[in-house]
Backbone as CSV, one residue per row, in Angstrom:
resi,resn,N_x,N_y,N_z,CA_x,CA_y,CA_z,C_x,C_y,C_z
1,UNK,-16.390,0.479,9.166,-17.739,-0.221,9.231,-17.581,-1.717,8.370
2,UNK,-18.144,-2.543,8.323,-17.591,-3.701,7.672,-18.919,-4.277,7.610
3,UNK,-19.666,-4.837,6.316,-20.739,-5.036,5.541,-21.132,-6.508,5.958
4,UNK,-22.352,-7.037,5.957,-22.238,-8.675,5.555,-22.040,-9.048,4.261
5,UNK,-21.164,-10.094,3.546,-20.709,-10.255,2.260,-22.134,-10.615,1.698
6,UNK,-23.010,-10.782,2.397,-24.241,-11.398,0.899,-24.335,-9.625,0.600
7,UNK,-24.570,-8.843,0.961,-24.866,-7.417,1.372,-23.882,-7.118,-0.722
8,UNK,-22.660,-6.864,0.226,-21.437,-6.696,-0.823,-21.691,-7.380,-2.140
9,UNK,-21.582,-8.886,-2.111,-21.891,-9.208,-3.654,-22.743,-8.578,-4.006
10,UNK,-24.788,-8.583,-3.567,-25.934,-8.198,-4.410,-24.895,-6.513,-4.918
11,UNK,-24.510,-5.533,-3.809,-23.602,-4.521,-4.697,-23.019,-4.590,-6.135
12,UNK,-21.753,-5.735,-6.086,-20.998,-6.130,-7.085,-21.492,-6.164,-8.292
13,UNK,-22.872,-7.548,-7.825,-23.467,-8.136,-9.211,-24.596,-7.203,-9.254
14,UNK,-25.464,-6.739,-8.984,-26.489,-6.090,-9.720,-26.407,-4.425,-9.959
15,UNK,-25.288,-4.009,-9.404,-24.891,-2.585,-10.113,-24.361,-2.555,-11.345
16,UNK,-24.211,-1.519,-12.102,-24.095,-1.480,-13.609,-22.779,-0.909,-12.863
17,UNK,-21.579,-2.134,-12.996,-20.710,-1.669,-12.930,-19.290,-1.304,-14.170
18,UNK,-18.594,-0.577,-14.249,-17.896,-0.300,-15.038,-16.447,0.073,-14.579
19,UNK,-15.782,-0.841,-14.807,-14.111,-0.723,-14.971,-13.443,0.685,-15.273
20,UNK,-12.677,1.268,-14.553,-12.063,2.640,-15.123,-10.674,2.519,-15.076
21,UNK,-10.126,1.871,-13.945,-8.108,1.392,-13.939,-8.101,0.824,-12.810
22,UNK,-6.724,0.273,-12.677,-5.697,-0.219,-12.174,-4.560,0.008,-11.914
23,UNK,-4.315,0.333,-10.466,-2.919,0.952,-10.386,-2.119,-0.084,-9.282
24,UNK,-1.030,-0.235,-9.338,0.048,-1.358,-7.977,1.185,-0.194,-8.062
25,UNK,0.854,-0.315,-6.536,1.865,0.416,-6.207,2.625,0.206,-5.049
26,UNK,4.108,0.897,-4.063,4.580,0.379,-3.025,4.891,1.532,-2.533
27,UNK,4.189,1.265,-1.444,5.368,2.372,-0.354,6.420,2.029,0.126
28,UNK,7.767,2.072,0.540,8.898,1.740,1.181,8.933,2.042,2.291
29,UNK,9.746,1.516,2.973,10.190,2.034,5.005,10.913,2.994,4.333
30,UNK,11.477,3.422,3.631,12.050,4.766,3.769,11.171,6.427,3.230
31,UNK,9.725,5.544,2.659,8.564,6.510,3.012,7.479,5.886,3.635
32,UNK,7.737,6.573,4.808,6.695,5.479,5.662,5.092,5.925,5.962
33,UNK,5.096,7.190,5.865,3.642,7.997,5.617,3.671,8.662,4.033
34,UNK,1.904,8.173,3.443,1.605,8.972,2.922,0.016,10.063,2.778
35,UNK,0.413,10.892,2.727,-1.380,11.216,2.223,-1.583,12.273,1.104
36,UNK,-3.256,11.782,1.021,-3.463,12.220,-0.639,-5.195,12.014,-0.583
37,UNK,-5.913,11.846,-1.802,-6.957,11.587,-1.722,-7.980,10.362,-2.494
38,UNK,-8.752,9.748,-2.550,-9.049,8.996,-3.908,-9.417,9.754,-4.810
39,UNK,-9.575,8.716,-5.922,-10.022,9.691,-7.411,-10.764,10.431,-7.050
40,UNK,-11.562,11.457,-8.192,-12.416,12.626,-8.453,-13.987,11.564,-8.353
41,UNK,-13.680,10.981,-9.159,-15.245,10.767,-9.728,-15.387,9.181,-10.134
42,UNK,-14.738,7.717,-8.753,-15.119,7.019,-8.898,-15.028,6.273,-7.869
43,UNK,-15.476,4.919,-7.224,-15.111,4.818,-6.281,-13.772,3.145,-6.335
44,UNK,-13.249,2.787,-5.030,-11.537,1.678,-5.350,-11.857,1.196,-4.224
45,UNK,-11.558,0.122,-4.838,-10.876,-0.846,-3.955,-9.523,-1.354,-3.906
46,UNK,-8.978,-1.164,-1.988,-7.328,-1.213,-1.996,-7.162,-2.380,-1.437
47,UNK,-6.351,-2.931,-2.041,-6.461,-4.785,-2.021,-4.587,-5.093,-1.377
48,UNK,-3.900,-5.603,-0.616,-3.135,-5.364,-0.042,-2.100,-6.616,-0.329
49,UNK,-1.274,-6.809,-1.474,-0.294,-7.736,-2.257,0.456,-8.158,-0.882
50,UNK,1.482,-7.510,-0.486,2.088,-7.678,0.772,2.874,-6.696,1.349
51,UNK,3.405,-7.017,2.167,3.444,-5.831,4.137,2.193,-5.395,4.556
52,UNK,1.881,-4.977,5.364,0.880,-3.927,5.679,0.989,-2.520,5.859
53,UNK,-0.494,-2.043,6.257,-0.197,-0.370,6.568,-1.627,-0.001,7.377
54,UNK,-1.881,1.302,7.702,-2.313,1.575,8.345,-3.075,2.785,7.628
55,UNK,-4.371,2.637,6.979,-4.744,3.102,5.944,-6.225,4.098,6.380
56,UNK,-5.745,5.313,6.516,-6.774,6.161,7.207,-7.695,6.551,6.421
57,UNK,-8.937,6.551,6.407,-9.879,7.122,5.635,-10.769,7.470,5.903
58,UNK,-10.541,9.163,5.830,-11.499,10.183,6.340,-11.554,10.017,7.878
59,UNK,-10.846,9.756,8.277,-10.748,9.862,9.985,-10.328,8.596,10.106
60,UNK,-10.776,7.506,9.757,-11.413,6.318,9.770,-10.415,5.192,9.428
61,UNK,-9.547,4.488,10.720,-8.349,3.862,10.629,-8.581,2.365,10.403
62,UNK,-7.729,2.068,9.154,-8.044,0.518,9.003,-6.739,-0.166,9.126
63,UNK,-6.558,-1.407,9.315,-5.398,-2.573,9.075,-5.842,-3.242,7.813
64,UNK,-4.647,-2.019,6.588,-4.529,-2.619,5.491,-3.705,-4.122,5.253
65,UNK,-4.082,-5.057,5.255,-2.920,-6.824,5.526,-4.050,-7.691,4.175
66,UNK,-2.539,-8.565,3.922,-3.215,-9.609,2.710,-4.918,-10.257,3.118
67,UNK,-5.259,-10.364,4.013,-6.404,-10.491,4.831,-7.591,-9.743,4.529
68,UNK,-7.781,-8.292,3.955,-8.732,-7.659,4.066,-8.309,-6.889,2.472
69,UNK,-10.188,-6.273,2.097,-10.067,-5.572,1.348,-10.106,-3.831,1.698
70,UNK,-10.121,-3.120,1.370,-10.740,-1.416,1.841,-11.301,-1.214,0.540
71,UNK,-13.131,-0.779,0.854,-13.577,0.536,-0.660,-13.550,1.829,-0.259
72,UNK,-12.995,2.789,-0.884,-13.620,3.658,-0.456,-14.322,4.127,-1.687
73,UNK,-14.275,5.778,-1.196,-15.233,6.689,-2.365,-14.462,7.851,-2.873
74,UNK,-15.252,8.024,-4.048,-14.204,9.475,-4.201,-14.088,10.968,-3.803
75,UNK,-13.087,11.405,-3.825,-12.544,12.267,-3.258,-12.302,12.124,-1.515
76,UNK,-11.998,10.997,-1.185,-12.007,10.944,0.478,-10.439,11.299,0.375
77,UNK,-10.320,11.152,2.135,-9.005,12.040,2.226,-8.212,10.518,3.166
78,UNK,-6.811,10.105,1.989,-5.987,9.015,2.589,-5.131,9.266,3.194
79,UNK,-4.696,8.701,4.568,-3.865,8.551,5.220,-2.944,7.474,4.859
80,UNK,-1.388,7.189,4.882,-1.543,5.651,4.866,0.014,6.040,5.684
81,UNK,-0.121,5.021,6.925,1.402,4.873,7.353,1.898,2.987,7.612
82,UNK,3.117,3.028,6.707,3.377,1.521,6.793,3.711,1.383,8.469
83,UNK,3.011,-0.031,8.251,3.236,-0.263,9.904,4.728,-1.413,9.843
84,UNK,5.951,-1.992,9.251,6.965,-2.202,9.904,7.847,-1.992,8.790
85,UNK,9.093,-2.673,8.633,9.981,-2.177,7.774,10.065,-2.487,6.702
86,UNK,8.975,-3.593,6.408,8.985,-4.105,5.118,7.820,-3.072,4.277
87,UNK,8.277,-2.561,3.137,7.089,-2.213,1.510,5.861,-2.508,2.415
88,UNK,4.904,-1.598,1.587,3.571,-1.974,1.372,2.972,-2.160,0.233
89,UNK,2.851,-3.076,-0.390,2.862,-3.106,-1.802,1.052,-3.637,-2.174
90,UNK,0.644,-2.496,-3.400,-0.884,-2.748,-3.168,-1.331,-2.467,-4.180
91,UNK,-2.839,-2.906,-4.694,-3.537,-2.628,-5.962,-4.587,-2.070,-5.757
92,UNK,-5.145,-0.886,-6.468,-6.018,-0.438,-6.383,-6.963,-0.314,-8.034
93,UNK,-8.289,-0.809,-7.764,-9.298,-1.157,-8.350,-10.499,-0.090,-8.788
94,UNK,-10.279,0.837,-9.888,-11.539,1.830,-9.547,-12.747,1.520,-10.853
95,UNK,-13.722,1.857,-10.046,-15.386,1.318,-11.343,-16.502,2.829,-10.030
96,UNK,-17.102,2.838,-11.730,-17.963,3.206,-11.229,-19.063,2.979,-11.665
97,UNK,-20.715,3.290,-10.964,-21.668,2.722,-11.382,-22.602,3.947,-12.125
98,UNK,-23.537,3.472,-12.499,-24.056,5.255,-12.910,-25.223,5.734,-12.238
99,UNK,-24.950,6.665,-12.621,-25.739,8.172,-11.356,-26.786,7.834,-11.198
100,UNK,-27.450,7.800,-11.952,-28.649,6.723,-11.527,-29.190,5.845,-11.129
101,UNK,-28.305,4.974,-10.441,-28.142,3.930,-9.714,-28.025,4.261,-8.272
102,UNK,-27.027,5.607,-8.105,-26.219,5.198,-6.817,-27.055,5.200,-5.773
103,UNK,-27.883,5.790,-5.527,-29.573,5.833,-4.596,-29.770,4.434,-4.216
104,UNK,-29.493,3.902,-4.622,-29.752,2.445,-4.726,-29.229,1.688,-4.370
105,UNK,-27.525,2.047,-4.777,-26.570,1.238,-4.318,-25.765,2.338,-3.893
106,UNK,-26.542,3.003,-2.043,-25.368,3.386,-1.176,-23.895,2.696,-1.239
107,UNK,-24.016,1.864,-1.306,-22.057,1.030,-0.440,-21.166,1.879,-1.412
108,UNK,-21.990,2.128,-2.530,-20.783,3.089,-3.849,-20.194,4.334,-2.929
109,UNK,-20.619,4.636,-2.493,-20.099,5.952,-1.377,-19.875,5.891,-0.476
110,UNK,-19.147,4.412,0.084,-19.140,4.500,1.772,-17.657,3.937,1.584
111,UNK,-17.361,3.722,2.978,-15.772,3.195,2.794,-16.639,2.026,3.691
112,UNK,-15.654,1.003,3.332,-16.023,-0.389,4.457,-14.601,-1.271,3.836
113,UNK,-15.063,-2.181,5.031,-13.699,-3.628,4.675,-13.956,-4.805,4.935
114,UNK,-13.438,-5.275,4.055,-14.285,-6.525,3.474,-13.337,-7.662,3.903
115,UNK,-13.620,-8.487,4.300,-12.314,-9.488,4.703,-12.113,-10.741,3.675
116,UNK,-10.618,-11.278,3.481,-10.961,-11.612,2.605,-9.091,-12.548,1.995
117,UNK,-9.145,-12.867,1.125,-7.129,-13.508,1.431,-7.162,-13.862,0.392
118,UNK,-6.232,-12.961,0.408,-4.705,-13.361,-0.874,-4.613,-15.010,-1.393
119,UNK,-5.265,-15.094,-2.652,-4.472,-16.079,-3.341,-3.789,-15.993,-4.410
120,UNK,-3.389,-17.228,-5.301,-2.914,-16.835,-6.494,-3.111,-16.690,-7.514
121,UNK,-4.748,-16.664,-7.739,-5.476,-16.744,-8.422,-5.854,-15.197,-8.771
122,UNK,-6.050,-14.830,-8.060,-6.092,-13.404,-7.408,-4.947,-12.792,-8.195
123,UNK,-3.730,-13.007,-7.854,-2.890,-12.365,-8.270,-2.442,-12.298,-9.472
124,UNK,-2.678,-13.500,-10.393,-2.758,-13.730,-11.597,-3.740,-12.819,-12.495
125,UNK,-5.181,-12.950,-11.856,-5.648,-12.060,-12.236,-5.578,-9.735,-12.326
126,UNK,-4.817,-10.203,-11.342,-4.537,-8.049,-11.004,-3.079,-8.189,-12.221
127,UNK,-2.019,-9.070,-12.343,-0.911,-9.069,-13.892,-1.514,-8.576,-14.674
128,UNK,-2.324,-9.693,-14.793,-3.239,-10.289,-16.056,-4.534,-8.356,-15.893
129,UNK,-4.752,-8.116,-15.289,-5.690,-6.968,-15.550,-4.972,-6.166,-16.330
130,UNK,-3.784,-5.508,-15.004,-2.521,-4.740,-14.982,-1.705,-4.652,-16.440
131,UNK,-1.382,-5.466,-17.112,-1.065,-5.761,-18.812,-1.671,-5.297,-19.574
132,UNK,-2.907,-5.774,-19.780,-3.550,-6.099,-20.810,-4.646,-4.505,-20.466
133,UNK,-4.516,-3.864,-19.997,-5.150,-2.729,-19.395,-4.422,-1.282,-19.663
134,UNK,-3.011,-1.512,-19.842,-1.843,-0.706,-20.158,-1.220,-1.068,-21.903
135,UNK,-2.420,-1.699,-22.432,-1.821,-2.050,-23.617,-2.460,-1.062,-24.420
136,UNK,-1.686,-0.642,-25.994,-2.085,0.151,-26.652,-3.177,-0.531,-27.345
137,UNK,-3.524,-1.427,-27.737,-4.168,-2.206,-28.273,-5.426,-2.156,-27.876
138,UNK,-7.146,-1.751,-29.401,-8.042,-1.980,-28.088,-8.350,-2.953,-27.774
139,UNK,-8.281,-4.225,-28.524,-9.113,-5.478,-28.196,-8.686,-5.657,-26.873
140,UNK,-7.060,-5.476,-25.960,-6.974,-5.492,-25.114,-7.571,-5.351,-23.591
141,UNK,-8.030,-3.999,-24.084,-8.746,-2.779,-23.619,-10.016,-3.814,-23.069
142,UNK,-10.401,-4.392,-23.986,-11.887,-5.397,-23.933,-12.184,-6.333,-22.871
143,UNK,-10.598,-6.879,-22.825,-9.948,-8.248,-22.211,-9.671,-8.139,-21.187
144,UNK,-9.720,-6.871,-20.991,-8.896,-6.450,-19.427,-10.771,-6.469,-19.109
145,UNK,-11.385,-5.795,-19.393,-13.312,-5.283,-18.890,-13.623,-7.014,-18.192
146,UNK,-13.459,-8.150,-18.843,-13.360,-9.604,-18.703,-12.939,-9.575,-17.796
147,UNK,-11.481,-9.393,-17.742,-10.527,-10.047,-16.298,-11.108,-9.205,-15.106
148,UNK,-11.084,-7.985,-15.380,-11.674,-7.273,-14.012,-13.146,-7.938,-13.611
149,UNK,-13.871,-8.324,-14.417,-15.252,-9.462,-13.475,-14.830,-10.567,-13.251
150,UNK,-13.468,-11.138,-13.889,-13.270,-12.475,-13.034,-12.390,-12.349,-11.744
151,UNK,-11.564,-10.937,-11.891,-11.352,-10.878,-10.671,-12.070,-10.219,-9.883
152,UNK,-13.177,-9.719,-9.974,-14.551,-8.973,-8.727,-14.865,-10.507,-8.496
153,UNK,-14.837,-11.802,-8.978,-15.912,-12.774,-9.251,-14.750,-13.053,-7.302
154,UNK,-13.451,-13.394,-8.016,-12.175,-14.152,-7.919,-12.479,-13.313,-5.971
155,UNK,-12.332,-12.533,-6.283,-12.498,-11.563,-4.387,-13.708,-12.039,-3.795
156,UNK,-14.635,-11.732,-4.352,-15.984,-12.275,-3.735,-16.634,-13.391,-3.424
157,UNK,-16.318,-14.712,-3.947,-15.385,-15.446,-3.548,-14.409,-16.375,-2.375
158,UNK,-13.416,-15.001,-2.267,-12.152,-15.343,-1.603,-13.075,-14.675,0.054
159,UNK,-13.839,-13.702,0.030,-14.495,-12.982,0.611,-15.480,-13.769,1.511
160,UNK,-16.452,-14.720,1.036,-17.135,-15.272,1.191,-16.514,-16.596,2.200
161,UNK,-15.559,-17.719,1.616,-15.231,-18.455,2.242,-14.473,-17.830,4.007
162,UNK,-13.898,-16.964,3.665,-12.756,-16.228,4.992,-14.182,-15.852,5.865
163,UNK,-15.639,-15.552,5.191,-16.471,-15.334,6.554,-16.952,-16.835,6.984
164,UNK,-17.030,-17.518,6.516,-17.536,-18.898,6.508,-16.110,-19.602,7.406
165,UNK,-14.917,-19.666,7.428,-14.381,-20.218,8.075,-14.425,-19.115,9.380
166,UNK,-14.476,-17.979,9.354,-15.063,-17.118,10.701,-15.755,-17.907,11.965
167,UNK,-16.942,-18.081,10.805,-18.438,-18.290,11.542,-17.979,-19.874,11.974
168,UNK,-17.062,-20.817,11.464,-16.465,-22.283,11.787,-16.130,-21.894,13.143
169,UNK,-14.728,-20.786,13.433,-13.624,-21.180,14.077,-14.701,-20.988,15.531
170,UNK,-15.555,-19.666,15.228,-16.277,-19.086,16.860,-17.418,-20.331,17.487
171,UNK,-17.886,-20.959,16.246,-18.783,-22.379,16.825,-17.973,-23.566,17.203
172,UNK,-16.317,-23.067,16.987,-15.487,-24.343,17.878,-14.975,-23.205,18.505
173,UNK,-14.971,-22.240,19.477,-15.024,-21.796,20.084,-15.979,-22.289,21.635
174,UNK,-17.210,-21.972,20.687,-18.677,-21.875,21.845,-18.496,-23.766,21.696
175,UNK,-18.354,-24.419,21.411,-17.688,-25.858,21.321,-17.387,-26.215,22.444
176,UNK,-15.704,-26.051,22.284,-14.846,-25.902,23.445,-15.184,-25.277,24.604
177,UNK,-15.983,-24.154,24.500,-16.143,-23.402,26.251,-17.690,-24.041,26.671
178,UNK,-17.897,-24.972,26.448,-19.279,-25.820,27.108,-18.662,-26.844,27.401
179,UNK,-17.637,-27.261,26.674,-16.739,-28.174,27.276,-16.190,-28.266,28.608
180,UNK,-16.113,-27.265,28.768,-15.068,-26.886,29.712,-15.257,-26.696,30.821
181,UNK,-17.393,-25.604,30.556,-17.473,-24.906,31.399,-18.860,-26.384,31.600
182,UNK,-19.038,-26.892,31.177,-20.460,-27.522,31.227,-21.100,-27.825,32.756
183,UNK,-19.617,-27.826,33.804,-19.946,-28.367,35.042,-20.533,-26.944,36.130
184,UNK,-20.797,-25.814,35.013,-21.646,-24.686,35.899,-22.277,-24.136,35.028
185,UNK,-23.131,-23.780,35.470,-24.631,-23.103,34.600,-24.025,-21.939,33.455
186,UNK,-24.719,-22.605,32.805,-24.361,-22.264,30.906,-25.940,-21.460,30.728
187,UNK,-26.249,-20.786,30.525,-26.853,-20.400,29.504,-26.576,-19.818,28.249
188,UNK,-27.664,-19.598,27.000,-27.228,-19.572,25.250,-26.897,-17.830,25.283
189,UNK,-27.014,-17.597,26.314,-27.046,-15.515,26.268,-25.575,-15.364,26.591
190,UNK,-25.073,-16.476,28.146,-23.689,-15.927,28.655,-22.829,-16.926,27.226
191,UNK,-22.852,-17.658,26.460,-22.351,-18.424,25.354,-21.938,-17.757,24.973
192,UNK,-22.949,-16.888,24.095,-23.181,-16.049,22.732,-22.306,-14.220,23.408
193,UNK,-22.618,-14.571,24.353,-21.805,-13.176,24.510,-19.903,-13.674,25.511
194,UNK,-19.974,-14.658,25.339,-18.304,-15.353,25.437,-17.659,-14.884,24.156
195,UNK,-18.786,-15.351,23.025,-17.914,-15.639,21.814,-18.487,-14.004,20.784
196,UNK,-19.430,-13.320,21.360,-19.607,-11.875,20.462,-19.986,-11.768,19.994
197,UNK,-21.552,-12.923,19.700,-22.539,-12.876,18.345,-23.481,-12.529,19.396
198,UNK,-24.396,-11.892,18.878,-25.919,-11.956,19.391,-26.360,-12.719,19.130
199,UNK,-27.605,-13.176,20.535,-28.125,-14.760,20.735,-28.745,-15.464,19.892
200,UNK,-29.624,-14.996,19.131,-30.384,-15.001,18.023,-29.493,-15.472,16.551
201,UNK,-28.463,-14.983,16.426,-27.932,-15.288,15.110,-26.726,-16.318,15.855
202,UNK,-26.385,-16.228,17.332,-25.616,-17.501,17.652,-26.515,-18.667,18.042
203,UNK,-27.304,-19.003,17.848,-28.511,-19.780,17.802,-28.409,-20.404,16.661
204,UNK,-29.078,-19.652,15.932,-28.965,-19.900,14.261,-27.834,-20.027,13.776
205,UNK,-26.482,-20.431,13.917,-25.393,-20.550,13.246,-24.363,-21.699,13.933
206,UNK,-24.785,-22.075,15.211,-24.637,-22.946,16.086,-25.325,-24.026,15.229
207,UNK,-26.534,-24.101,15.143,-27.297,-25.457,14.733,-27.060,-25.428,13.296
208,UNK,-26.864,-24.466,12.478,-25.981,-25.071,11.130,-24.785,-25.686,11.252
209,UNK,-24.034,-25.355,12.742,-22.783,-25.836,12.498,-22.565,-27.472,12.578
210,UNK,-23.246,-27.757,13.991,-23.797,-28.560,14.919,-24.366,-29.968,14.035
211,UNK,-25.917,-29.349,14.183,-27.244,-29.946,13.768,-27.892,-30.053,15.190
212,UNK,-27.575,-29.250,15.819,-28.042,-29.297,17.291,-28.577,-28.127,17.430
213,UNK,-29.405,-27.839,18.789,-28.960,-26.362,19.628,-28.482,-26.037,20.229
214,UNK,-27.861,-24.374,21.163,-26.966,-25.176,21.635,-27.205,-25.778,23.254
215,UNK,-28.639,-25.689,23.570,-29.843,-26.133,25.134,-29.448,-27.558,24.429
216,UNK,-29.620,-28.218,23.398,-29.685,-29.420,23.245,-28.329,-29.958,22.958
217,UNK,-27.210,-29.307,22.333,-25.771,-30.148,22.416,-25.078,-29.985,23.709
218,UNK,-25.398,-28.846,24.559,-25.131,-28.657,26.207,-25.675,-29.717,26.378
219,UNK,-27.012,-30.235,26.732,-27.365,-31.219,27.668,-26.985,-32.767,27.207
220,UNK,-26.891,-33.139,25.641,-25.957,-34.311,25.570,-25.145,-33.862,25.753
221,UNK,-24.168,-33.705,26.147,-22.676,-33.654,26.422,-22.555,-33.653,27.867
222,UNK,-23.458,-33.261,29.087,-23.459,-33.133,29.870,-24.143,-34.723,30.079
223,UNK,-25.026,-35.755,29.568,-25.243,-36.711,29.416,-24.379,-37.667,29.154
224,UNK,-23.409,-36.868,28.360,-22.898,-38.172,27.977,-21.511,-38.414,29.539
225,UNK,-21.136,-36.906,29.254,-20.053,-37.525,30.802,-20.631,-37.805,32.046
226,UNK,-22.101,-38.043,32.445,-22.630,-38.327,33.276,-22.982,-39.975,33.302
227,UNK,-22.906,-40.499,32.271,-22.739,-41.894,32.114,-21.638,-42.156,32.277
228,UNK,-20.664,-41.235,31.400,-19.199,-41.774,32.022,-19.004,-41.905,34.020
229,UNK,-19.437,-41.139,34.359,-19.058,-41.052,35.578,-20.197,-41.719,36.350
230,UNK,-21.150,-42.622,35.977,-22.235,-43.590,36.588,-21.436,-44.732,36.526
231,UNK,-20.876,-44.924,35.607,-20.017,-45.929,35.339,-19.073,-46.567,36.185
232,UNK,-18.060,-45.471,36.005,-17.366,-45.712,37.072,-17.587,-46.183,39.210
233,UNK,-18.691,-45.958,39.302,-19.020,-46.130,40.527,-18.698,-45.615,41.424
234,UNK,-17.858,-44.397,41.384,-17.243,-43.768,42.333,-18.061,-42.419,43.076
235,UNK,-18.754,-42.106,42.261,-20.147,-40.714,42.765,-21.430,-41.642,42.817
236,UNK,-22.011,-40.878,43.950,-23.630,-41.364,44.226,-24.175,-39.828,42.925
237,UNK,-25.702,-40.399,43.088,-26.189,-39.903,41.625,-25.791,-38.794,41.733
238,UNK,-26.537,-37.973,43.177,-26.899,-36.574,43.216,-25.177,-35.644,42.859
239,UNK,-24.130,-36.701,43.226,-22.838,-35.997,43.178,-22.194,-35.858,41.905
240,UNK,-23.113,-37.207,40.855,-22.751,-37.105,39.612,-23.758,-35.406,39.127
241,UNK,-24.412,-35.556,39.133,-25.552,-34.142,38.974,-24.447,-32.987,39.192
242,UNK,-24.352,-33.084,40.104,-23.690,-31.647,40.415,-22.550,-32.072,39.547
243,UNK,-21.538,-32.928,39.121,-20.195,-32.670,38.509,-20.614,-32.806,37.246
244,UNK,-21.695,-32.401,36.925,-21.991,-31.968,34.985,-22.921,-30.804,35.039
245,UNK,-22.991,-30.471,36.321,-23.721,-28.884,36.231,-25.500,-28.607,36.566
246,UNK,-25.950,-29.951,37.561,-27.326,-29.865,38.072,-26.862,-29.729,39.285
247,UNK,-27.918,-29.137,40.074,-27.647,-28.365,40.706,-28.798,-29.487,42.082
248,UNK,-29.889,-29.452,40.965,-30.990,-30.315,41.542,-31.573,-31.777,40.962
249,UNK,-31.074,-32.744,41.800,-31.143,-34.226,41.457,-31.855,-34.319,40.815
250,UNK,-33.107,-34.318,41.143,-34.495,-34.759,40.823,-34.304,-34.111,39.143
251,UNK,-34.532,-33.168,38.778,-34.598,-32.856,37.750,-33.376,-33.243,36.496
252,UNK,-31.952,-33.168,37.280,-30.863,-34.372,36.856,-31.471,-35.557,35.947
253,UNK,-32.391,-36.403,36.986,-32.773,-38.123,36.846,-34.084,-37.886,35.583
254,UNK,-34.894,-36.697,35.566,-35.548,-36.383,34.543,-35.124,-36.050,32.921
255,UNK,-34.239,-35.324,33.237,-33.286,-34.929,31.895,-32.312,-36.520,31.669
256,UNK,-31.712,-37.295,32.258,-30.777,-38.253,32.622,-32.537,-39.090,31.516
257,UNK,-33.369,-39.397,31.753,-34.093,-40.559,31.560,-34.498,-40.498,30.236
258,UNK,-34.689,-39.096,30.341,-35.530,-38.461,28.696,-34.545,-38.736,27.523
259,UNK,-33.090,-38.872,28.271,-32.327,-38.723,26.765,-31.616,-40.434,27.502
260,UNK,-31.759,-41.351,28.462,-31.183,-42.447,28.442,-31.892,-43.550,28.249
261,UNK,-33.762,-43.351,28.674,-34.698,-44.151,28.511,-34.462,-45.139,29.683
262,UNK,-33.384,-44.728,30.410,-33.694,-45.030,31.911,-33.361,-44.294,32.748
263,UNK,-33.719,-43.964,34.631,-33.094,-43.583,35.575,-31.239,-43.945,35.707
264,UNK,-30.970,-42.764,36.057,-29.282,-42.885,36.383,-28.830,-44.479,37.386
265,UNK,-30.185,-44.225,38.532,-30.149,-45.558,39.037,-29.702,-46.639,38.552
266,UNK,-31.034,-46.766,37.170,-31.051,-48.162,36.569,-29.945,-48.169,36.018
267,UNK,-29.629,-46.750,34.859,-28.518,-47.274,34.180,-27.277,-47.942,35.187
268,UNK,-26.954,-47.560,36.473,-26.134,-48.010,37.138,-26.281,-49.435,37.053
269,UNK,-26.587,-49.821,37.608,-27.571,-51.075,38.112,-27.130,-52.343,36.496
270,UNK,-27.210,-51.930,35.571,-27.743,-52.228,34.314,-26.088,-51.959,33.586
271,UNK,-25.332,-51.319,33.960,-24.109,-51.519,34.021,-23.191,-52.570,34.951
272,UNK,-23.687,-52.417,36.047,-22.780,-53.457,36.839,-23.002,-55.242,36.538
273,UNK,-24.397,-55.016,36.285,-24.747,-56.739,35.570,-23.716,-56.818,34.051
274,UNK,-23.772,-55.824,33.624,-23.100,-56.078,32.036,-21.610,-56.383,32.403
275,UNK,-21.012,-56.052,33.425,-20.048,-55.968,33.591,-19.629,-57.062,34.221
């Protein structure tokens, strides 16, 4: 399962979270598999630091690697298989929330994956948290709790950035797809299906990314290509219409005039006179 990042942020910022423990471990290539259970009385965030593994939580498999976080609840069965010859190094952050809040924050009792990307700051906080929490000095335990929340903040910021980058990549795919297939029948539904995003969601994200609706962007690109073809003097208006995805040349002429202020024929004449 994968939750929207805003819901995950809400979970970690609004629930009364208590830091419990931090554990770092490595499974070497000599012990490629491991079976066990999560903690009996708290939830866990599993952070991959190096290598990769297939982590199966209560029968659902996830690819644990440096660009993902895993969330698991108490007493969930874990099966871990190291994917490559390299060892899998990971950290486990254990936390709990107040019993009376569990109903209000059901994600606490669930398993899910969070897109992320490890960076030097996250590694630094993990090392600092581990060092302070294992110290016998009570004051450093208080400091560990402060570092824990700094670490959570860094993980959430990283997750948010990963999600934004993913959205940008998908919108770039949509733009490239339009540029390749502008001369064929295209609809918003067709494009959204191609990149695997629900139609309304795609239209919303595309407008945020380009400043235009998908239909407006596609039409603008078709008009740009039609002007280039009309300047070339090699094709009739009807042929230009076909080449940019319009099978009805009369409709093409109406759209062209709406976007350019003149008909395709008059545009060609103006270009001929100016050249």
